[in-house]
């Protein structure tokens, strides 16, 4: 219960949630309130890792679909991407995750090519390489979402993917251009992942 309430407080910035457990003789109280929203969520997930840069976030609405993204690469080797639709978690991702991953792979590959780093290292980058060590939260608000099953573990609304992909591509492409030092650090990590995989 505490895990879910913390999640909801992160997803709805500025909402204060109190949880009081009166079962023990000494009642236990928890309060969840995060002004930073998804940025605070990514920072909280990365509390035991070393992020390579400040958390990047974006919030945009297009065609009645609101997309909120927050992400940061860390020095770890595991990807940790959480997906939500209308505050409901999708364990298996779906359209929003597919759009986000496609955009991330394209942005990282494009930067690696244009900066000449990929040519110098002579490696082919995959989507998996570009997501190594990435912590990301993808939250979409969709008027009439469609899921693959009653458990809502996977979003199958086809209109969501192109919107998430286009927004992520524009924003993160611009971020890479504006912050070349961070971009080089990230692409360096991605290249290391590709070399290790080869």
PDB file of C-alpha atoms in Angstrom, residues 53-194:
ATOM      1  CA  UNK A  53      23.609  14.048 -15.446  1.00  0.00           C
ATOM      2  CA  UNK A  54      20.661  16.022 -14.054  1.00  0.00           C
ATOM      3  CA  UNK A  55      17.262  14.373 -14.572  1.00  0.00           C
ATOM      4  CA  UNK A  56      15.656  15.485 -17.858  1.00  0.00           C
ATOM      5  CA  UNK A  57      11.886  15.996 -17.915  1.00  0.00           C
ATOM      6  CA  UNK A  58       9.197  17.060 -20.322  1.00  0.00           C
ATOM      7  CA  UNK A  59       5.442  17.541 -20.208  1.00  0.00           C
ATOM      8  CA  UNK A  60       3.456  18.118 -23.398  1.00  0.00           C
ATOM      9  CA  UNK A  61      -0.141  17.709 -24.510  1.00  0.00           C
ATOM     10  CA  UNK A  62      -0.973  16.812 -28.094  1.00  0.00           C
ATOM     11  CA  UNK A  63      -4.346  15.624 -29.484  1.00  0.00           C
ATOM     12  CA  UNK A  64      -5.815  15.378 -25.938  1.00  0.00           C
ATOM     13  CA  UNK A  65      -2.979  13.072 -24.862  1.00  0.00           C
ATOM     14  CA  UNK A  66      -0.674  14.393 -22.129  1.00  0.00           C
ATOM     15  CA  UNK A  67       2.818  12.932 -22.079  1.00  0.00           C
ATOM     16  CA  UNK A  68       5.122  13.301 -19.078  1.00  0.00           C
ATOM     17  CA  UNK A  69       8.643  11.892 -19.232  1.00  0.00           C
ATOM     18  CA  UNK A  70      11.568  11.970 -16.831  1.00  0.00           C
ATOM     19  CA  UNK A  71      14.875  10.164 -17.284  1.00  0.00           C
ATOM     20  CA  UNK A  72      18.505   9.979 -16.254  1.00  0.00           C
ATOM     21  CA  UNK A  73      21.343   7.659 -17.222  1.00  0.00           C
ATOM     22  CA  UNK A  74      23.351   6.168 -14.359  1.00  0.00           C
ATOM     23  CA  UNK A  75      26.595   4.234 -14.105  1.00  0.00           C
ATOM     24  CA  UNK A  76      24.686   0.973 -13.505  1.00  0.00           C
ATOM     25  CA  UNK A  77      24.062  -1.717 -16.135  1.00  0.00           C
ATOM     26  CA  UNK A  78      20.317  -2.199 -15.787  1.00  0.00           C
ATOM     27  CA  UNK A  79      17.487  -0.322 -17.432  1.00  0.00           C
ATOM     28  CA  UNK A  80      14.671   0.696 -15.099  1.00  0.00           C
ATOM     29  CA  UNK A  81      11.721   2.105 -17.063  1.00  0.00           C
ATOM     30  CA  UNK A  82       8.288   2.436 -15.454  1.00  0.00           C
ATOM     31  CA  UNK A  83       5.150   3.117 -17.512  1.00  0.00           C
ATOM     32  CA  UNK A  84       1.825   4.570 -16.390  1.00  0.00           C
ATOM     33  CA  UNK A  85      -1.446   5.404 -18.129  1.00  0.00           C
ATOM     34  CA  UNK A  86      -3.882   7.597 -16.172  1.00  0.00           C
ATOM     35  CA  UNK A  87      -1.901   6.710 -12.996  1.00  0.00           C
ATOM     36  CA  UNK A  88      -2.283   2.944 -13.655  1.00  0.00           C
ATOM     37  CA  UNK A  89       1.041   1.072 -13.871  1.00  0.00           C
ATOM     38  CA  UNK A  90       1.777  -1.053 -16.983  1.00  0.00           C
ATOM     39  CA  UNK A  91       4.185  -3.822 -16.066  1.00  0.00           C
ATOM     40  CA  UNK A  92       4.485  -4.884 -19.720  1.00  0.00           C
ATOM     41  CA  UNK A  93       4.721  -1.370 -21.166  1.00  0.00           C
ATOM     42  CA  UNK A  94       2.924  -1.053 -24.473  1.00  0.00           C
ATOM     43  CA  UNK A  95       2.488   1.758 -26.995  1.00  0.00           C
ATOM     44  CA  UNK A  96       4.039   4.500 -24.809  1.00  0.00           C
ATOM     45  CA  UNK A  97       7.108   2.378 -24.022  1.00  0.00           C
ATOM     46  CA  UNK A  98       7.584   1.405 -27.687  1.00  0.00           C
ATOM     47  CA  UNK A  99       7.433   5.070 -28.757  1.00  0.00           C
ATOM     48  CA  UNK A 100       9.869   6.151 -26.046  1.00  0.00           C
ATOM     49  CA  UNK A 101      12.382   3.383 -26.826  1.00  0.00           C
ATOM     50  CA  UNK A 102      12.277   4.073 -30.568  1.00  0.00           C
ATOM     51  CA  UNK A 103      12.933   7.779 -29.965  1.00  0.00           C
ATOM     52  CA  UNK A 104      15.779   7.137 -27.495  1.00  0.00           C
ATOM     53  CA  UNK A 105      17.522   4.706 -29.853  1.00  0.00           C
ATOM     54  CA  UNK A 106      17.208   7.168 -32.747  1.00  0.00           C
ATOM     55  CA  UNK A 107      18.476  10.172 -30.756  1.00  0.00           C
ATOM     56  CA  UNK A 108      21.487   8.318 -29.284  1.00  0.00           C
ATOM     57  CA  UNK A 109      22.428   6.721 -32.643  1.00  0.00           C
ATOM     58  CA  UNK A 110      22.027   9.987 -34.503  1.00  0.00           C
ATOM     59  CA  UNK A 111      24.246  11.837 -32.003  1.00  0.00           C
ATOM     60  CA  UNK A 112      26.859   9.056 -32.040  1.00  0.00           C
ATOM     61  CA  UNK A 113      26.999   9.277 -35.864  1.00  0.00           C
ATOM     62  CA  UNK A 114      26.954  13.071 -36.192  1.00  0.00           C
ATOM     63  CA  UNK A 115      29.622  13.571 -33.499  1.00  0.00           C
ATOM     64  CA  UNK A 116      31.874  10.973 -35.151  1.00  0.00           C
ATOM     65  CA  UNK A 117      32.131   8.878 -31.966  1.00  0.00           C
ATOM     66  CA  UNK A 118      30.495   5.791 -33.548  1.00  0.00           C
ATOM     67  CA  UNK A 119      32.808   5.937 -36.579  1.00  0.00           C
ATOM     68  CA  UNK A 120      35.899   6.220 -34.388  1.00  0.00           C
ATOM     69  CA  UNK A 121      34.869   3.246 -32.220  1.00  0.00           C
ATOM     70  CA  UNK A 122      33.655   1.133 -35.162  1.00  0.00           C
ATOM     71  CA  UNK A 123      30.680  -0.405 -33.328  1.00  0.00           C
ATOM     72  CA  UNK A 124      27.032  -0.801 -34.262  1.00  0.00           C
ATOM     73  CA  UNK A 125      24.728   0.442 -31.512  1.00  0.00           C
ATOM     74  CA  UNK A 126      21.483  -1.327 -30.619  1.00  0.00           C
ATOM     75  CA  UNK A 127      18.486  -0.016 -28.693  1.00  0.00           C
ATOM     76  CA  UNK A 128      19.503  -2.157 -25.732  1.00  0.00           C
ATOM     77  CA  UNK A 129      22.947  -0.512 -25.616  1.00  0.00           C
ATOM     78  CA  UNK A 130      21.411   2.958 -25.586  1.00  0.00           C
ATOM     79  CA  UNK A 131      19.188   2.062 -22.613  1.00  0.00           C
ATOM     80  CA  UNK A 132      21.857   0.508 -20.399  1.00  0.00           C
ATOM     81  CA  UNK A 133      21.819   2.274 -17.025  1.00  0.00           C
ATOM     82  CA  UNK A 134      18.769   4.373 -17.948  1.00  0.00           C
ATOM     83  CA  UNK A 135      16.114   5.144 -15.338  1.00  0.00           C
ATOM     84  CA  UNK A 136      12.944   6.533 -16.908  1.00  0.00           C
ATOM     85  CA  UNK A 137       9.305   7.199 -16.051  1.00  0.00           C
ATOM     86  CA  UNK A 138       6.735   7.483 -18.838  1.00  0.00           C
ATOM     87  CA  UNK A 139       3.321   8.725 -17.748  1.00  0.00           C
ATOM     88  CA  UNK A 140       0.539   9.369 -20.248  1.00  0.00           C
ATOM     89  CA  UNK A 141      -2.981  10.679 -19.725  1.00  0.00           C
ATOM     90  CA  UNK A 142      -5.256   9.243 -22.413  1.00  0.00           C
ATOM     91  CA  UNK A 143      -9.013  10.023 -22.673  1.00  0.00           C
ATOM     92  CA  UNK A 144     -10.044   6.476 -23.644  1.00  0.00           C
ATOM     93  CA  UNK A 145      -7.129   4.062 -23.140  1.00  0.00           C
ATOM     94  CA  UNK A 146      -7.215   0.505 -24.479  1.00  0.00           C
ATOM     95  CA  UNK A 147      -5.383  -2.264 -22.648  1.00  0.00           C
ATOM     96  CA  UNK A 148      -4.491  -5.804 -23.692  1.00  0.00           C
ATOM     97  CA  UNK A 149      -6.330  -7.355 -20.713  1.00  0.00           C
ATOM     98  CA  UNK A 150      -8.384  -6.681 -17.590  1.00  0.00           C
ATOM     99  CA  UNK A 151      -5.198  -6.348 -15.524  1.00  0.00           C
ATOM    100  CA  UNK A 152      -4.169  -3.317 -17.655  1.00  0.00           C
ATOM    101  CA  UNK A 153      -0.557  -4.522 -17.799  1.00  0.00           C
ATOM    102  CA  UNK A 154      -0.056  -3.352 -21.385  1.00  0.00           C
ATOM    103  CA  UNK A 155      -1.314  -0.236 -23.204  1.00  0.00           C
ATOM    104  CA  UNK A 156      -2.457  -0.993 -26.768  1.00  0.00           C
ATOM    105  CA  UNK A 157      -3.898   2.408 -27.805  1.00  0.00           C
ATOM    106  CA  UNK A 158      -2.162   2.786 -31.197  1.00  0.00           C
ATOM    107  CA  UNK A 159      -2.513   6.596 -31.258  1.00  0.00           C
ATOM    108  CA  UNK A 160      -0.185   6.925 -28.234  1.00  0.00           C
ATOM    109  CA  UNK A 161       3.013   5.560 -29.795  1.00  0.00           C
ATOM    110  CA  UNK A 162       3.587   8.165 -32.560  1.00  0.00           C
ATOM    111  CA  UNK A 163       2.835  11.024 -30.142  1.00  0.00           C
ATOM    112  CA  UNK A 164       5.265   9.793 -27.460  1.00  0.00           C
ATOM    113  CA  UNK A 165       7.894   8.992 -30.104  1.00  0.00           C
ATOM    114  CA  UNK A 166       7.662  12.407 -31.786  1.00  0.00           C
ATOM    115  CA  UNK A 167       7.681  14.387 -28.499  1.00  0.00           C
ATOM    116  CA  UNK A 168      10.587  12.380 -27.023  1.00  0.00           C
ATOM    117  CA  UNK A 169      12.553  12.594 -30.275  1.00  0.00           C
ATOM    118  CA  UNK A 170      12.227  16.408 -30.465  1.00  0.00           C
ATOM    119  CA  UNK A 171      12.908  17.127 -26.795  1.00  0.00           C
ATOM    120  CA  UNK A 172      15.811  14.734 -26.256  1.00  0.00           C
ATOM    121  CA  UNK A 173      17.362  15.530 -29.642  1.00  0.00           C
ATOM    122  CA  UNK A 174      17.373  19.195 -28.609  1.00  0.00           C
ATOM    123  CA  UNK A 175      18.744  18.314 -25.137  1.00  0.00           C
ATOM    124  CA  UNK A 176      21.647  16.372 -26.702  1.00  0.00           C
ATOM    125  CA  UNK A 177      22.461  19.341 -28.967  1.00  0.00           C
ATOM    126  CA  UNK A 178      22.323  21.885 -26.136  1.00  0.00           C
ATOM    127  CA  UNK A 179      24.393  19.884 -23.626  1.00  0.00           C
ATOM    128  CA  UNK A 180      27.252  18.290 -25.601  1.00  0.00           C
ATOM    129  CA  UNK A 181      29.246  17.314 -22.478  1.00  0.00           C
ATOM    130  CA  UNK A 182      26.386  15.240 -21.055  1.00  0.00           C
ATOM    131  CA  UNK A 183      25.638  13.839 -24.512  1.00  0.00           C
ATOM    132  CA  UNK A 184      29.272  12.712 -24.953  1.00  0.00           C
ATOM    133  CA  UNK A 185      29.251  11.087 -21.498  1.00  0.00           C
ATOM    134  CA  UNK A 186      26.046   9.187 -22.323  1.00  0.00           C
ATOM    135  CA  UNK A 187      27.199   8.113 -25.793  1.00  0.00           C
ATOM    136  CA  UNK A 188      30.508   7.008 -24.235  1.00  0.00           C
ATOM    137  CA  UNK A 189      28.606   4.748 -21.857  1.00  0.00           C
ATOM    138  CA  UNK A 190      26.461   3.408 -24.732  1.00  0.00           C
ATOM    139  CA  UNK A 191      29.585   2.651 -26.797  1.00  0.00           C
ATOM    140  CA  UNK A 192      31.105   0.805 -23.796  1.00  0.00           C
ATOM    141  CA  UNK A 193      27.907  -1.281 -23.579  1.00  0.00           C
ATOM    142  CA  UNK A 194      28.122  -2.097 -27.313  1.00  0.00           C
TER     143      UNK A 194
END
